[in-house]
Short mmCIF file of C-alpha atoms and ligand atoms in Angstrom, two decimals:
data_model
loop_
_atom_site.label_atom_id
_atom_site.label_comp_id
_atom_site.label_asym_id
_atom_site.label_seq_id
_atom_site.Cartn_x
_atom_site.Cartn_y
_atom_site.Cartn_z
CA UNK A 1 42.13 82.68 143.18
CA UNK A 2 45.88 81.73 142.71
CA UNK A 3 45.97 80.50 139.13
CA UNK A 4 49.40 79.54 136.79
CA UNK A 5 48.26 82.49 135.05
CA UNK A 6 48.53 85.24 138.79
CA UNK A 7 52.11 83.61 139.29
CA UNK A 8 53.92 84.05 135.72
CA UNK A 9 52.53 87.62 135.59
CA UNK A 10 53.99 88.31 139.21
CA UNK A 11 56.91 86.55 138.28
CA UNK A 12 57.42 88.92 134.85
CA UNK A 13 57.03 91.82 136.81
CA UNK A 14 59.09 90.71 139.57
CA UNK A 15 61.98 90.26 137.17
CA UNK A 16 61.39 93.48 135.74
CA UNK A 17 62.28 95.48 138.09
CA UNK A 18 64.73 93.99 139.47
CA UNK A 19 66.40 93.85 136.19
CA UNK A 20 65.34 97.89 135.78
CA UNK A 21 67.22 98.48 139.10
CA UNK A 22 69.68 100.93 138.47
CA UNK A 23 70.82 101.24 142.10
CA UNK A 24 70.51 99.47 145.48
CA UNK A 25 67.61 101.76 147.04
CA UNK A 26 65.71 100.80 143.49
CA UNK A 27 66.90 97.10 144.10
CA UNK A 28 65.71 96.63 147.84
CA UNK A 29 62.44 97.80 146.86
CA UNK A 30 61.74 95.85 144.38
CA UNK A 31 62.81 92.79 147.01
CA UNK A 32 60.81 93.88 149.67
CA UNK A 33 58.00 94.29 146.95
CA UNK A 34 58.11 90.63 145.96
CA UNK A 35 60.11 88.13 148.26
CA UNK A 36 59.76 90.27 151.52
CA UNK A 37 58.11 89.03 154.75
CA UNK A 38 54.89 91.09 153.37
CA UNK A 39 55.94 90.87 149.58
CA UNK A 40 53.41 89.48 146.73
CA UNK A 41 55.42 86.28 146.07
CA UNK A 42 55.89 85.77 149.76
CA UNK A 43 51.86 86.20 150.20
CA UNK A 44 51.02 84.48 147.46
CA UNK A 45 52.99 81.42 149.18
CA UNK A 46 51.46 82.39 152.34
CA UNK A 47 47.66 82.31 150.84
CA UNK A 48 48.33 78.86 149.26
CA UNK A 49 45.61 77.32 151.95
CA UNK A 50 42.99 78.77 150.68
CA UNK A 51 42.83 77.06 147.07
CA UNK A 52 41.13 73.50 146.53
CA UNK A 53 43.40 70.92 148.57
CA UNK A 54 44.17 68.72 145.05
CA UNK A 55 45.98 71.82 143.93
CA UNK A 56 48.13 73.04 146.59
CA UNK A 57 51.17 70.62 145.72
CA UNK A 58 51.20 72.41 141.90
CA UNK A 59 50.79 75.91 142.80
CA UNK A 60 52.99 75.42 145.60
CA UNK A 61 55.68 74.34 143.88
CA UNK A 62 54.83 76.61 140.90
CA UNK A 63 55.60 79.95 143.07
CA UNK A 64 58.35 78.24 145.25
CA UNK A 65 59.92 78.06 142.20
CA UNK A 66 59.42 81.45 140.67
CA UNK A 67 60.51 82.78 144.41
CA UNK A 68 64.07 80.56 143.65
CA UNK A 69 64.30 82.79 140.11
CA UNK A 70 63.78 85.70 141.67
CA UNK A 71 65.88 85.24 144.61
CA UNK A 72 68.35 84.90 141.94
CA UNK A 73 67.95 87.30 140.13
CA UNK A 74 68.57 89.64 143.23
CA UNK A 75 71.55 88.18 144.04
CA UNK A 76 72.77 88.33 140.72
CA UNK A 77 71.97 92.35 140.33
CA UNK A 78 73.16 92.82 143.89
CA UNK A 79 76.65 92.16 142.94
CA UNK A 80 76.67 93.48 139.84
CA UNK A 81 75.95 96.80 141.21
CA UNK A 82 78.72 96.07 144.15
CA UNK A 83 81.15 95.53 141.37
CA UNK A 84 80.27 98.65 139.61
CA UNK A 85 79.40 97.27 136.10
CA UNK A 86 76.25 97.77 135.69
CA UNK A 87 75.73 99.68 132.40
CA UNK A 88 72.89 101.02 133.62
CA UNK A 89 74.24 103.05 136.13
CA UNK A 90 73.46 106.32 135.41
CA UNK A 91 77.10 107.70 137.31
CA UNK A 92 79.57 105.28 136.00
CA UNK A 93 82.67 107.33 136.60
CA UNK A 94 83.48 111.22 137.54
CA UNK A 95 81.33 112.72 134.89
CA UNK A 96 83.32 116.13 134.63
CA UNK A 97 86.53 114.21 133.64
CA UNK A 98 87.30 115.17 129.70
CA UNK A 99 86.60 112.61 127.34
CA UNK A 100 89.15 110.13 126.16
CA UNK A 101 89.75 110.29 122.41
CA UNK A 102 90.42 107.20 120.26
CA UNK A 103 94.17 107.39 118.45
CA UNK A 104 93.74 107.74 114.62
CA UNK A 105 96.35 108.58 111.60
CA UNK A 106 95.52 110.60 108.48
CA UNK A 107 97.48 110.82 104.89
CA UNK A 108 100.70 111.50 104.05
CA UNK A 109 101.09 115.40 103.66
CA UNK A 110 102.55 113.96 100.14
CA UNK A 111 99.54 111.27 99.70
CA UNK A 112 97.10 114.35 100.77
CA UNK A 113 98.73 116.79 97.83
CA UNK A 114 98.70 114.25 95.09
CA UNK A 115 95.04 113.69 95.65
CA UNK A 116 94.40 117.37 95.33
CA UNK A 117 96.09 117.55 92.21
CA UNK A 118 94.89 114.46 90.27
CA UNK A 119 91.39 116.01 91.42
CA UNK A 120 91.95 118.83 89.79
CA UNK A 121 93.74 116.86 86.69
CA UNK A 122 90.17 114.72 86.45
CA UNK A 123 88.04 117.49 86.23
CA UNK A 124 90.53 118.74 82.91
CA UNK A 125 89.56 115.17 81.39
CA UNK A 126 92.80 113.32 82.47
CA UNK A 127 92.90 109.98 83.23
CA UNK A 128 95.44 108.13 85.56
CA UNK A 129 98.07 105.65 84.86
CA UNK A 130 100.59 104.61 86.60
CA UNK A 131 104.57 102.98 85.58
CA UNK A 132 107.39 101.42 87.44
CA UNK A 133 109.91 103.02 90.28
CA UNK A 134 112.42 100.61 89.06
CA UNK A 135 113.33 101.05 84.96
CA UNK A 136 114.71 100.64 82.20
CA UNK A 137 117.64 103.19 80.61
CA UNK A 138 115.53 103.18 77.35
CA UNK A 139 112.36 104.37 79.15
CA UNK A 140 113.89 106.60 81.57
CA UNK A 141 116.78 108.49 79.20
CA UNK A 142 116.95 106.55 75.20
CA UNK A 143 113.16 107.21 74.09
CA UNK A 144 112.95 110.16 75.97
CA UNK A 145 115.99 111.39 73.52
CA UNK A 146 118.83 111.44 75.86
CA UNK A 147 121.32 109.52 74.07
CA UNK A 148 123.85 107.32 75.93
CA UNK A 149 127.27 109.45 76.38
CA UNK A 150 125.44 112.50 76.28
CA UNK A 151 125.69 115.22 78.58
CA UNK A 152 122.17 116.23 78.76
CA UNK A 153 122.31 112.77 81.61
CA UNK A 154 124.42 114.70 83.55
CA UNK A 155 121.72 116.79 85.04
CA UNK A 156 119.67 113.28 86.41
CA UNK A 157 122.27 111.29 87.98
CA UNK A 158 120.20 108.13 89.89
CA UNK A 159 121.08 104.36 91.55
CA UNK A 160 121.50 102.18 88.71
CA UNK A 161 120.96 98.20 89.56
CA UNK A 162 122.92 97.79 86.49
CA UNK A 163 123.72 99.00 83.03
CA UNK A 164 120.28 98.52 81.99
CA UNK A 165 117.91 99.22 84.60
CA UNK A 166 118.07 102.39 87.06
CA UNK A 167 115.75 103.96 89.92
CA UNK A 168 114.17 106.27 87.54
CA UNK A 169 114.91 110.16 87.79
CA UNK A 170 111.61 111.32 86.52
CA UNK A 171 107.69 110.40 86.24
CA UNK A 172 108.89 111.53 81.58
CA UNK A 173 109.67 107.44 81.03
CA UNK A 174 106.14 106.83 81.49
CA UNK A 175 105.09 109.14 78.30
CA UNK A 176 106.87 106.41 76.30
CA UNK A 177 105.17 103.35 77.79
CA UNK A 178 101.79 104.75 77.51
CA UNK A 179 102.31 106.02 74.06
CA UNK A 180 103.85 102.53 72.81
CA UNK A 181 99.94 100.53 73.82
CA UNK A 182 97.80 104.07 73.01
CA UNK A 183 97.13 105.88 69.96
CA UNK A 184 96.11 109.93 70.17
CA UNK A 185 94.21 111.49 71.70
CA UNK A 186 95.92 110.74 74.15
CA UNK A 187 95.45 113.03 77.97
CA UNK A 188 97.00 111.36 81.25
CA UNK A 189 98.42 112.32 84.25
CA UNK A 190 101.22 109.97 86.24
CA UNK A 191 102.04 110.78 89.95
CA UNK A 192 105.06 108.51 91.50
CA UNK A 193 108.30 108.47 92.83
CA UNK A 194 111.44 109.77 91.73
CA UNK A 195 115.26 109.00 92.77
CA UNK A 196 118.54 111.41 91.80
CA UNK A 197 121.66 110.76 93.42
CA UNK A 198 121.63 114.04 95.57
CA UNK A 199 122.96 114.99 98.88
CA UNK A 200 120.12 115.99 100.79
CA UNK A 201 119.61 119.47 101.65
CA UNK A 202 116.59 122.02 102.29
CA UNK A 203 114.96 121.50 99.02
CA UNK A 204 116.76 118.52 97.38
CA UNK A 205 115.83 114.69 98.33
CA UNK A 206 117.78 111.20 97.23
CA UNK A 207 114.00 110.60 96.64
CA UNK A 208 110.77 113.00 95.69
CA UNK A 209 107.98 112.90 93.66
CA UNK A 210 106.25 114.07 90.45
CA UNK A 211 103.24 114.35 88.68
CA UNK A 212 103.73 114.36 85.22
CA UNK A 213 100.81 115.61 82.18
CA UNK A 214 100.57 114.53 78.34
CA UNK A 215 98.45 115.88 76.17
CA UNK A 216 98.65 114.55 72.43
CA UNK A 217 96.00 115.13 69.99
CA UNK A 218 95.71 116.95 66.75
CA UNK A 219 96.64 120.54 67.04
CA UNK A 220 97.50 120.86 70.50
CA UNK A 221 99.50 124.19 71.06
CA UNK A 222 101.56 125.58 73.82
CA UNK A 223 98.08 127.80 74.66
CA UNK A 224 96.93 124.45 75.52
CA UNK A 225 99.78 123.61 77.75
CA UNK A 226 99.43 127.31 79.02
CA UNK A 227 95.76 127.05 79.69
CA UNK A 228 95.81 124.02 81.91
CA UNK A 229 98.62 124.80 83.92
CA UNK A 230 97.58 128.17 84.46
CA UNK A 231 94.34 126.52 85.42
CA UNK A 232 95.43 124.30 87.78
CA UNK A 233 97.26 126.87 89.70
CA UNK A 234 94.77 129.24 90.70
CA UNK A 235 92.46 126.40 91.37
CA UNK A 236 94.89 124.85 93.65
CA UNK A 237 96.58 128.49 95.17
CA UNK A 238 94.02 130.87 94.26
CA UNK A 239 92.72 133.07 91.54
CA UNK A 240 95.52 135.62 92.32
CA UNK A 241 98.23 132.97 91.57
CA UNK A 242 100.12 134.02 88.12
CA UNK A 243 102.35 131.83 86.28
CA UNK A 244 105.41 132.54 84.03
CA UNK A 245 107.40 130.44 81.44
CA UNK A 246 110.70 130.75 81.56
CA UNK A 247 112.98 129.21 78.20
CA UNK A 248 114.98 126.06 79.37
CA UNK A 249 116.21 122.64 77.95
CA UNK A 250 114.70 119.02 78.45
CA UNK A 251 115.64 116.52 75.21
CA UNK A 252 111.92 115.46 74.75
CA UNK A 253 110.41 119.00 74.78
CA UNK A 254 110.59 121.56 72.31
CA UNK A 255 110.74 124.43 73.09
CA UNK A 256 110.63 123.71 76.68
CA UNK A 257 110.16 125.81 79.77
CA UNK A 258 110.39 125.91 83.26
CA UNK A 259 107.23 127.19 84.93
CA UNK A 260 107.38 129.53 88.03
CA UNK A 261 104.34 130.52 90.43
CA UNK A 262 104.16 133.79 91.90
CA UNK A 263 105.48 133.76 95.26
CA UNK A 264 102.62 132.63 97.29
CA UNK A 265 104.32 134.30 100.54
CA UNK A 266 104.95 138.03 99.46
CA UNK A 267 102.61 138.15 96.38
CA UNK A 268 105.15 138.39 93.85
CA UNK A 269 106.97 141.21 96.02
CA UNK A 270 110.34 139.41 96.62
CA UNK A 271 110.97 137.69 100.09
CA UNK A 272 113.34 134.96 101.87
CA UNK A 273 111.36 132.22 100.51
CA UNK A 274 111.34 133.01 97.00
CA UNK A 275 115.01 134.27 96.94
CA UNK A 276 113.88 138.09 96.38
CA UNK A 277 112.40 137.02 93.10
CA UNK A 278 109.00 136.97 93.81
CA UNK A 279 108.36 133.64 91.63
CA UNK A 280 109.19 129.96 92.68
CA UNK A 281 110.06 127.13 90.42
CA UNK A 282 107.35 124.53 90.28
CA UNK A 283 108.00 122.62 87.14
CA UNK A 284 109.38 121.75 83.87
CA UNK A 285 106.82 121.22 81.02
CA UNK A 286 107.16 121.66 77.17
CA UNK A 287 105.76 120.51 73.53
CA UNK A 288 107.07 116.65 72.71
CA UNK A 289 110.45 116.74 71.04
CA UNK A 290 109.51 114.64 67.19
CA UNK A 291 112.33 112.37 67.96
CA UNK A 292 109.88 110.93 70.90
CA UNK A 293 107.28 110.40 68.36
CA UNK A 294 109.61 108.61 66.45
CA UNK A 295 110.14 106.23 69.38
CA UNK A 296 106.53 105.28 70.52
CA UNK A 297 105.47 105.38 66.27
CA UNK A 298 103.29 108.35 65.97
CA UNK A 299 103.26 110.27 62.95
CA UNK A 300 105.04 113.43 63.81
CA UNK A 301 103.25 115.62 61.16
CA UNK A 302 99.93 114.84 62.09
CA UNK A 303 99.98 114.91 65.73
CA UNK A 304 101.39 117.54 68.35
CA UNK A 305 101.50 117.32 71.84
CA UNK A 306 102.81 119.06 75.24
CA UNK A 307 104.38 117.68 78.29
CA UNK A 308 104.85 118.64 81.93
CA UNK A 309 106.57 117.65 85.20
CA UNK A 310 105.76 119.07 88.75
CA UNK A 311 107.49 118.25 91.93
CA UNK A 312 104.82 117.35 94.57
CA UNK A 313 106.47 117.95 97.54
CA UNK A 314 107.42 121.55 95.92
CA UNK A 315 103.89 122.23 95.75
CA UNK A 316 103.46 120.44 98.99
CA UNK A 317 105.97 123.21 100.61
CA UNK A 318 104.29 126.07 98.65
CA UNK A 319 100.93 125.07 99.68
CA UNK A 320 101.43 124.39 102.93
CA UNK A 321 104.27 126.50 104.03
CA UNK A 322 107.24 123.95 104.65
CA UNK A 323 110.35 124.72 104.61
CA UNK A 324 112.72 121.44 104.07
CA UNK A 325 111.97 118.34 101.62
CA UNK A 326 113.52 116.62 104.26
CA UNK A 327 110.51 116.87 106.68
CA UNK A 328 108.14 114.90 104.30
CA UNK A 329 110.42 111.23 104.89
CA UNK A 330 111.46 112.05 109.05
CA UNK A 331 108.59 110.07 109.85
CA UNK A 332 108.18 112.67 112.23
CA UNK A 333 104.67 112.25 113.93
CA UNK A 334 104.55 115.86 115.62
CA UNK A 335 105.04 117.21 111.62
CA UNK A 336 102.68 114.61 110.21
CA UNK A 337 99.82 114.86 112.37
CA UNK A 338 99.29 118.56 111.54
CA UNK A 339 97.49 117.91 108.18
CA UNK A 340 95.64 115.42 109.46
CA UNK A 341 93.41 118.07 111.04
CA UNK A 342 93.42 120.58 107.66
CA UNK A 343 90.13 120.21 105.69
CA UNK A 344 91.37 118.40 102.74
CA UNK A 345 89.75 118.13 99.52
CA UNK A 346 89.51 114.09 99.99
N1 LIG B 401 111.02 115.25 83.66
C1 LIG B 401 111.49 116.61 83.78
C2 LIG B 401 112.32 116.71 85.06
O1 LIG B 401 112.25 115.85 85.89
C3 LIG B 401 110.33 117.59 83.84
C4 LIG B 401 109.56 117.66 82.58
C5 LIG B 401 108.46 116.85 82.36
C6 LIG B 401 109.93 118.56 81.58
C7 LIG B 401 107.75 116.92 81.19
C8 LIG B 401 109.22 118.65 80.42
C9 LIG B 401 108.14 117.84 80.21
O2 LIG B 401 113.08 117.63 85.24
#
């Protein structure tokens, strides 16, 4: 008996498999199936005589309808397979071509490094902060106890916007702001950019970068200073890294030193990139000068402290085995895009 009930279930399954067609053999069977000359839905039709004569107009119209849908619906998967979009099709293009991969950019070499060492820094129990490119002389040279006139400025010539504000030569200025709002203990680390009026060469940059440390508490010691440097090197280069402290001036440290790595290339053996030396130069570092106490209002006999400054792209180079500054602002793609594929530590 042809019921409402017969022609919505043939009508389901006829849209099924069309719909499940995933290529013209698979399509044409499913028509000849339903809407062929000896398909269901054309039988169906066919057989409509035999049901009680008050319900032939319903039923008729019922499955001449659902044989419209699915005519359709043929029709409509016919020329979507013609055109070749079916996402079904199981052969959508030449399978053996290679893949295409999707563009995508990475860190700064610079950005990369800095991350590695505040990581480092954070595990030692420093925290971050952060102070402007663009600064005042007093920050940058007067609380840091160079005083105007005095040669010691020599050494840090920079782009001044006028008599009172500068680009500033070093990551030192922001010491003295953080000091001036904290009291001790006080342990942060400062990464940023620098600017010295230099010709640009090999290893020197109009523009570089530092991370600098402060540690001031009660009793801190130049083992301190010692300990977390030496720590942070063979963390960063490995356990066989060594570190030596050579005497040297800053105004705000004292004593001061400048702090040389092993030569990561020939082990300390002497080589081209370490000038036959067998150490490199990575930073300047120190105990705070009093007079810089004085500034930010500490009391000098109560608290001690040290201080250090590291050139990034230095340990950038060192680390990664560059050899000119100058390749870290080229904006070079083919010698950026090689450290997007190191493992890095972020
Ligand atoms: N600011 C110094 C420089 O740029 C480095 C330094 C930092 C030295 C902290 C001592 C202490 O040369």
């Amino acid at each position: 008996m042809i019921d409402g009930k017969i022609i919505g279930e043939l009508e389901k399954s006829a849209l099924e498999e069309i719909s499940k067609a995933v290529n013209f053999k698979e399509l044409e069977n499913a028509r000849i199936n339903y809407i062929g000359r000896k398909g269901k839905i054309t039988s169906t039709l066919r057989a409509i005589g035999k049901i009680p004569e008050e319900k032939r107009p319903e039923m008729g119209q019922l499955i001449n309808d659902v044989k419209i849908k699915v005519s359709n619906a043929y029709e409509a998967k016919n020329s979507e397979l013609s055109s070749g979009l079916s996402d079904k099709d199981p052969y959508p293009g030449d399978p053996t071509l290679p893949g295409r991969k999707n563009w995508q950019g990475g860190l700064h070499v610079l950005h990369k490094v800095t991350k590695e060492i505040k990581e480092i820094f954070y595990g030692m129990g420093y925290s971050l902060t952060e102070g402007p490119d663009v600064e005042l002389d007093y920050y940058n040279f007067e609380a840091l106890n160079f005083p105007s006139d005095h040669p010691s400025r020599d050494a840090q010539d920079t782009f001044y916007i006028n008599r009172d504000i500068l680009m500033r030569t070093q990551t030192s200025p922001v010491q003295v702001r953080f000091m001036e709002k904290n009291t001790p203990p006080v342990r942060i680390m400062s990464p940023g950019r620098v600017y010295r009026n230099e010709t640009p060469d090999p290893s020197h940059s109009a523009e570089f970068f530092q991370m600098e440390g402060l540690y001031v508490d009660k009793n801190v010691s130049m083992v301190d200073l010692k300990n977390d440097l030496t720590f942070f090197v063979k963390t960063y280069f490995g356990y066989e890294a060594k570190l030596r402290f050579r005497p040297h001036f800053f105004p705000f440290t004292e004593p001061s030193a400048e702090v040389d790595m092993s030569c990561f290339v020939c082990k300390g053996e002497g080589c081209s990139v370490c000038g036959k030396t067998g150490w490199i130069e990575i930073m300047g570092a120190g105990m705070v000068h009093p007079n810089v106490f004085r500034f930010v209002g500490y009391e000098q006999d109560l608290y001690t402290g040290f201080a250090f400054g590291m050139g990034i792209d230095r340990i950038a180079m060192l680390k990664y085995g560059i050899n000119d500054i100058r390749h870290f602002l080229n904006n070079d793609l083919r010698f950026l895009e090689q450290f997007w594929r190191q493992k890095g530590w972020e």
